[in-house]
Short mmCIF file of C-alpha atoms and ligand atoms in Angstrom, two decimals:
data_model
loop_
_atom_site.label_atom_id
_atom_site.label_comp_id
_atom_site.label_asym_id
_atom_site.label_seq_id
_atom_site.Cartn_x
_atom_site.Cartn_y
_atom_site.Cartn_z
CA MET A 1045 -18.15 108.22 -152.39
CA ARG A 1046 -19.72 109.49 -155.53
CA ARG A 1047 -17.98 112.46 -157.12
CA LYS A 1048 -20.44 115.07 -158.31
CA LEU A 1049 -21.03 115.52 -162.03
CA ILE A 1050 -22.01 118.99 -163.33
CA ALA A 1051 -23.26 118.45 -166.90
CA GLY A 1052 -24.14 121.31 -169.23
CA ASN A 1053 -26.81 120.65 -171.84
CA TRP A 1054 -26.41 123.35 -174.41
CA LYS A 1055 -29.42 122.08 -176.39
CA MET A 1056 -29.81 123.74 -179.81
CA ASN A 1057 -27.78 126.76 -178.90
CA GLY A 1058 -24.49 128.29 -180.07
CA LEU A 1059 -22.53 129.01 -183.27
CA ARG A 1060 -18.89 128.09 -183.68
CA ALA A 1061 -17.28 131.18 -182.34
CA GLY A 1062 -19.40 131.50 -179.22
CA GLY A 1063 -19.36 127.76 -178.54
CA ALA A 1064 -15.62 127.54 -178.68
CA ALA A 1065 -15.19 130.66 -176.51
CA LEU A 1066 -17.59 129.35 -173.85
CA ALA A 1067 -15.87 125.93 -173.71
CA GLY A 1068 -12.44 127.57 -173.81
CA GLY A 1069 -13.33 129.84 -170.92
CA LEU A 1070 -14.39 126.89 -168.78
CA ALA A 1071 -11.30 124.93 -169.73
CA GLU A 1072 -9.15 127.84 -168.67
CA LYS A 1073 -10.78 127.88 -165.25
CA CYS A 1074 -10.57 124.09 -164.89
CA ARG A 1075 -6.84 124.09 -165.79
CA ALA A 1076 -6.13 126.84 -163.20
CA GLU A 1077 -8.04 125.37 -160.26
CA ALA A 1078 -8.30 122.00 -158.45
CA LEU A 1079 -11.77 120.74 -159.21
CA THR A 1080 -14.13 119.36 -156.59
CA CYS A 1081 -16.49 117.99 -159.21
CA ASP A 1082 -16.50 116.51 -162.70
CA PHE A 1083 -17.54 118.91 -165.47
CA LEU A 1084 -19.24 117.76 -168.70
CA VAL A 1085 -20.39 119.81 -171.69
CA CYS A 1086 -22.91 118.50 -174.22
CA PRO A 1087 -22.98 120.92 -177.15
CA PRO A 1088 -25.06 120.52 -180.29
CA ALA A 1089 -23.46 118.19 -182.97
CA HIS A 1090 -21.82 120.95 -185.14
CA LEU A 1091 -19.83 122.15 -182.08
CA LEU A 1092 -18.52 118.74 -180.94
CA ILE A 1093 -15.18 119.01 -182.68
CA PRO A 1094 -14.47 122.75 -181.91
CA VAL A 1095 -15.45 122.15 -178.30
CA SER A 1096 -13.38 119.02 -178.01
CA GLU A 1097 -10.41 121.10 -179.23
CA ALA A 1098 -11.16 123.89 -176.72
CA ILE A 1099 -11.35 121.54 -173.72
CA ALA A 1100 -8.40 119.32 -174.60
CA GLY A 1101 -6.29 118.60 -171.51
CA SER A 1102 -8.67 120.46 -169.12
CA GLY A 1103 -10.35 117.36 -167.60
CA ILE A 1104 -13.75 118.49 -168.86
CA ALA A 1105 -15.67 115.66 -170.54
CA LEU A 1106 -17.61 115.91 -173.79
CA GLY A 1107 -21.04 114.47 -174.43
CA GLY A 1108 -23.68 114.13 -177.13
CA GLN A 1109 -27.35 115.10 -176.58
CA ASP A 1110 -28.81 111.97 -178.22
CA CYS A 1111 -27.76 108.95 -180.31
CA HIS A 1112 -29.32 106.43 -182.68
CA THR A 1113 -29.62 102.77 -181.77
CA GLY A 1114 -27.62 101.62 -184.79
CA ALA A 1115 -23.91 101.97 -185.45
CA SER A 1116 -24.31 103.21 -189.00
CA GLY A 1117 -26.73 103.09 -191.91
CA ALA A 1118 -29.57 104.84 -193.70
CA HIS A 1119 -30.81 107.12 -190.91
CA THR A 1120 -30.83 110.67 -192.27
CA GLY A 1121 -30.02 113.31 -189.74
CA ASP A 1122 -29.05 110.88 -186.98
CA LEU A 1123 -25.73 110.30 -185.21
CA SER A 1124 -24.59 107.00 -183.78
CA ALA A 1125 -22.95 106.38 -180.39
CA GLU A 1126 -19.85 105.24 -182.27
CA MET A 1127 -19.73 108.63 -184.14
CA LEU A 1128 -19.98 110.48 -180.79
CA ALA A 1129 -17.15 108.37 -179.43
CA ASP A 1130 -15.16 109.01 -182.55
CA VAL A 1131 -15.17 112.83 -181.90
CA GLY A 1132 -14.13 112.40 -178.28
CA CYS A 1133 -17.46 112.06 -176.40
CA SER A 1134 -17.52 109.87 -173.33
CA PHE A 1135 -21.15 110.59 -172.32
CA VAL A 1136 -24.49 110.94 -174.07
CA ILE A 1137 -27.71 112.32 -172.77
CA LEU A 1138 -30.74 110.02 -173.51
CA GLY A 1139 -34.47 110.41 -173.01
CA HIS A 1140 -34.38 114.13 -172.27
CA SER A 1141 -37.97 115.33 -171.84
CA GLU A 1142 -37.57 117.56 -174.93
CA ARG A 1143 -36.77 114.48 -177.03
CA ARG A 1144 -39.59 112.51 -175.44
CA ALA A 1145 -41.97 115.44 -176.26
CA ASP A 1146 -40.57 116.64 -179.62
CA HIS A 1147 -39.69 113.31 -181.13
CA GLY A 1148 -42.17 111.00 -179.38
CA GLU A 1149 -39.36 109.05 -177.74
CA GLY A 1150 -40.59 106.43 -175.32
CA SER A 1151 -38.67 104.53 -172.62
CA ASP A 1152 -38.26 101.42 -174.79
CA LEU A 1153 -36.37 103.52 -177.36
CA VAL A 1154 -34.33 105.20 -174.62
CA GLN A 1155 -33.33 101.67 -173.31
CA ALA A 1156 -32.26 100.64 -176.83
CA LYS A 1157 -30.22 103.80 -177.12
CA ALA A 1158 -28.59 103.18 -173.75
CA LEU A 1159 -27.53 99.75 -175.02
CA ALA A 1160 -26.06 101.44 -178.12
CA ALA A 1161 -24.17 103.86 -175.85
CA ALA A 1162 -22.73 101.01 -173.87
CA ARG A 1163 -21.73 99.19 -177.07
CA ALA A 1164 -19.72 102.31 -178.12
CA GLY A 1165 -18.23 102.77 -174.63
CA LEU A 1166 -20.25 105.88 -173.85
CA LYS A 1167 -21.75 106.60 -170.40
CA ALA A 1168 -25.49 107.13 -170.82
CA ILE A 1169 -27.24 109.88 -168.83
CA VAL A 1170 -30.84 108.57 -168.73
CA CYS A 1171 -33.35 111.35 -168.05
CA VAL A 1172 -36.62 110.80 -166.22
CA GLY A 1173 -39.22 113.07 -164.69
CA GLU A 1174 -42.90 113.78 -164.25
CA THR A 1175 -45.00 116.52 -165.85
CA ALA A 1176 -46.88 119.14 -163.76
CA ASP A 1177 -50.18 117.31 -164.23
CA GLU A 1178 -48.63 114.02 -163.06
CA ARG A 1179 -47.25 115.67 -159.93
CA LYS A 1180 -50.57 117.37 -159.20
CA ALA A 1181 -52.29 114.01 -159.53
CA GLY A 1182 -49.85 112.52 -156.95
CA ARG A 1183 -48.33 110.24 -159.57
CA ALA A 1184 -44.73 111.56 -159.69
CA LEU A 1185 -43.02 108.68 -157.99
CA GLU A 1186 -45.03 106.06 -159.94
CA VAL A 1187 -44.16 107.79 -163.27
CA ILE A 1188 -40.49 108.03 -162.48
CA GLU A 1189 -40.31 104.39 -161.34
CA THR A 1190 -41.97 103.21 -164.58
CA GLN A 1191 -39.61 105.35 -166.71
CA ILE A 1192 -36.58 103.92 -164.95
CA ARG A 1193 -37.68 100.33 -165.13
CA GLN A 1194 -38.34 100.70 -168.87
CA SER A 1195 -35.37 102.95 -169.79
CA LEU A 1196 -32.44 101.24 -168.00
CA PRO A 1197 -30.54 98.77 -170.05
CA GLU A 1198 -30.07 95.29 -168.71
CA GLY A 1199 -26.62 94.85 -167.21
CA ALA A 1200 -26.23 98.60 -166.53
CA GLY A 1201 -22.96 99.37 -164.78
CA ALA A 1202 -21.77 101.99 -162.31
CA GLU A 1203 -20.84 104.34 -165.16
CA LEU A 1204 -24.53 104.85 -166.00
CA VAL A 1205 -25.98 108.20 -164.83
CA VAL A 1206 -29.64 108.90 -164.09
CA ALA A 1207 -30.92 112.44 -164.26
CA TYR A 1208 -34.15 113.39 -162.41
CA GLU A 1209 -35.67 116.31 -164.27
CA PRO A 1210 -39.17 117.33 -163.38
CA VAL A 1211 -40.57 118.41 -166.77
CA TRP A 1212 -42.33 121.44 -165.19
CA ALA A 1213 -38.96 122.70 -163.77
CA ILE A 1214 -37.02 122.60 -167.10
CA GLY A 1215 -36.40 126.08 -168.42
CA THR A 1216 -39.18 127.59 -166.36
CA GLY A 1217 -37.32 129.09 -163.40
CA LEU A 1218 -39.32 126.78 -161.11
CA THR A 1219 -37.30 124.35 -159.03
CA ALA A 1220 -38.39 121.33 -157.08
CA THR A 1221 -38.00 121.80 -153.29
CA PRO A 1222 -35.02 120.13 -151.62
CA ALA A 1223 -37.57 117.92 -149.72
CA ASP A 1224 -39.18 116.79 -153.01
CA VAL A 1225 -35.77 116.18 -154.61
CA ALA A 1226 -34.70 114.20 -151.50
CA GLU A 1227 -37.79 112.01 -151.76
CA VAL A 1228 -37.44 111.29 -155.44
CA HIS A 1229 -33.70 110.67 -155.34
CA ALA A 1230 -34.10 108.28 -152.36
CA GLN A 1231 -36.66 106.35 -154.29
CA ILE A 1232 -34.47 106.26 -157.38
CA ARG A 1233 -31.57 105.02 -155.28
CA GLN A 1234 -33.76 102.20 -153.84
CA LEU A 1235 -34.82 101.24 -157.26
CA LEU A 1236 -31.29 101.26 -158.68
CA VAL A 1237 -30.18 98.93 -155.83
CA GLU A 1238 -33.13 96.61 -156.61
CA LEU A 1239 -32.40 96.57 -160.34
CA CYS A 1240 -28.60 96.60 -160.45
CA GLY A 1241 -27.56 95.18 -157.05
CA ALA A 1242 -26.14 97.05 -154.11
CA GLY A 1243 -22.65 97.68 -155.47
CA VAL A 1244 -23.71 99.15 -158.83
CA GLY A 1245 -26.96 100.65 -157.55
CA ASP A 1246 -25.06 102.62 -154.86
CA ALA A 1247 -22.36 103.82 -157.24
CA ILE A 1248 -24.65 105.13 -160.05
CA ARG A 1249 -24.80 108.97 -160.00
CA ILE A 1250 -28.22 110.57 -159.84
CA LEU A 1251 -28.27 114.12 -161.12
CA TYR A 1252 -31.02 116.77 -160.45
CA GLY A 1253 -32.01 119.02 -163.37
CA GLY A 1254 -34.55 121.77 -163.69
CA SER A 1255 -33.67 125.48 -163.45
CA VAL A 1256 -30.46 124.86 -161.47
CA LYS A 1257 -28.60 128.24 -161.09
CA PRO A 1258 -25.94 129.69 -158.78
CA ALA A 1259 -28.65 130.85 -156.38
CA ASN A 1260 -30.07 127.42 -155.70
CA ALA A 1261 -27.17 125.03 -156.55
CA ALA A 1262 -25.56 124.78 -153.11
CA GLU A 1263 -28.82 123.91 -151.44
CA LEU A 1264 -29.68 121.32 -154.10
CA MET A 1265 -26.18 119.78 -154.25
CA ALA A 1266 -26.32 119.21 -150.47
CA VAL A 1267 -29.38 116.98 -150.71
CA ASP A 1268 -28.83 113.29 -149.99
CA ASN A 1269 -28.38 111.20 -153.18
CA VAL A 1270 -27.91 114.27 -155.38
CA ASP A 1271 -24.73 113.53 -157.24
CA GLY A 1272 -24.66 116.49 -159.48
CA ALA A 1273 -26.77 118.59 -161.81
CA LEU A 1274 -27.91 118.55 -165.42
CA VAL A 1275 -27.94 122.21 -166.32
CA GLY A 1276 -29.59 123.79 -169.34
CA GLY A 1277 -29.88 127.59 -169.48
CA ALA A 1278 -27.22 128.34 -166.83
CA SER A 1279 -24.65 126.16 -168.68
CA LEU A 1280 -24.58 128.75 -171.44
CA LYS A 1281 -23.23 131.42 -169.07
CA LEU A 1282 -19.63 130.73 -168.11
CA GLU A 1283 -19.70 132.39 -164.68
CA ASP A 1284 -23.00 130.75 -163.77
CA PHE A 1285 -21.94 127.27 -164.83
CA TRP A 1286 -18.60 127.62 -162.98
CA ALA A 1287 -20.42 128.93 -159.93
CA ILE A 1288 -22.72 125.87 -159.99
CA GLY A 1289 -19.67 123.59 -160.07
CA SER A 1290 -17.99 125.50 -157.35
CA SER A 1291 -20.96 125.06 -155.08
CA CYS A 1292 -20.42 121.34 -154.87
CA PRO A 1293 -19.59 120.30 -151.32
C1 PEP B 1723 -32.24 120.66 -169.11
O1 PEP B 1723 -32.37 121.02 -170.25
O2 PEP B 1723 -31.88 119.51 -168.87
C2 PEP B 1723 -32.45 121.66 -168.09
C3 PEP B 1723 -32.48 121.24 -166.83
O3 PEP B 1723 -32.71 122.94 -168.40
P1 PEP B 1723 -32.74 124.24 -167.45
O4 PEP B 1723 -31.48 124.19 -166.52
O5 PEP B 1723 -32.66 125.37 -168.36
O6 PEP B 1723 -33.98 124.13 -166.63
#
């Protein structure tokens, strides 16, 4: 039985006061109610420490949005997986389509970062997904399979997380249909079993991401092999993020 993971990707949003208040509000709700899912928040780097303080003892996990492949060194502007772990992170998002597009990150680099995450004891959330043109051309499944084969680190364990995020659905208000999500997640599951063996391949959580909101969360979270959500915009609104978590069966 895979427990659902509801992960909030705050992206480059939030200043200290608002970030701590948002995380604190979620922590208060989590402390007051028995949770049916795991919550994770991934704020921008300057908020990692205030958010870690706000969620202390709430059961909410903390994650980074990216990491470097090295542990330390001359890499201006970068953070290592070890640094994320040092401020209390247990997860890191890797290969988000915005990093693939804005920073030219390819799957080989994502794989090296996933190895760095494992080295530091972090759980990597490896993001994959097709563009609108690739889906229109009937290439979605092929693109996703190639990204997974090239991005997953050798020896990946059950703590790894894969996020299927169709690029055309991120931040657009468009969502993949439950039938499309079911098809892609089934194929990812099959591939994970092939690459990691049945035990690990069956245990890895596969998240869906792309305009998840309270209005569509219950339907998406009920799809086979959907083990949670990677949430962007709606994770910045306390009530919406909480409602998404509460919609987990
Ligand atoms: C994301 O950034 O991973 C994402 C899914 O964003 P949104 O929920 O805003 O589409």
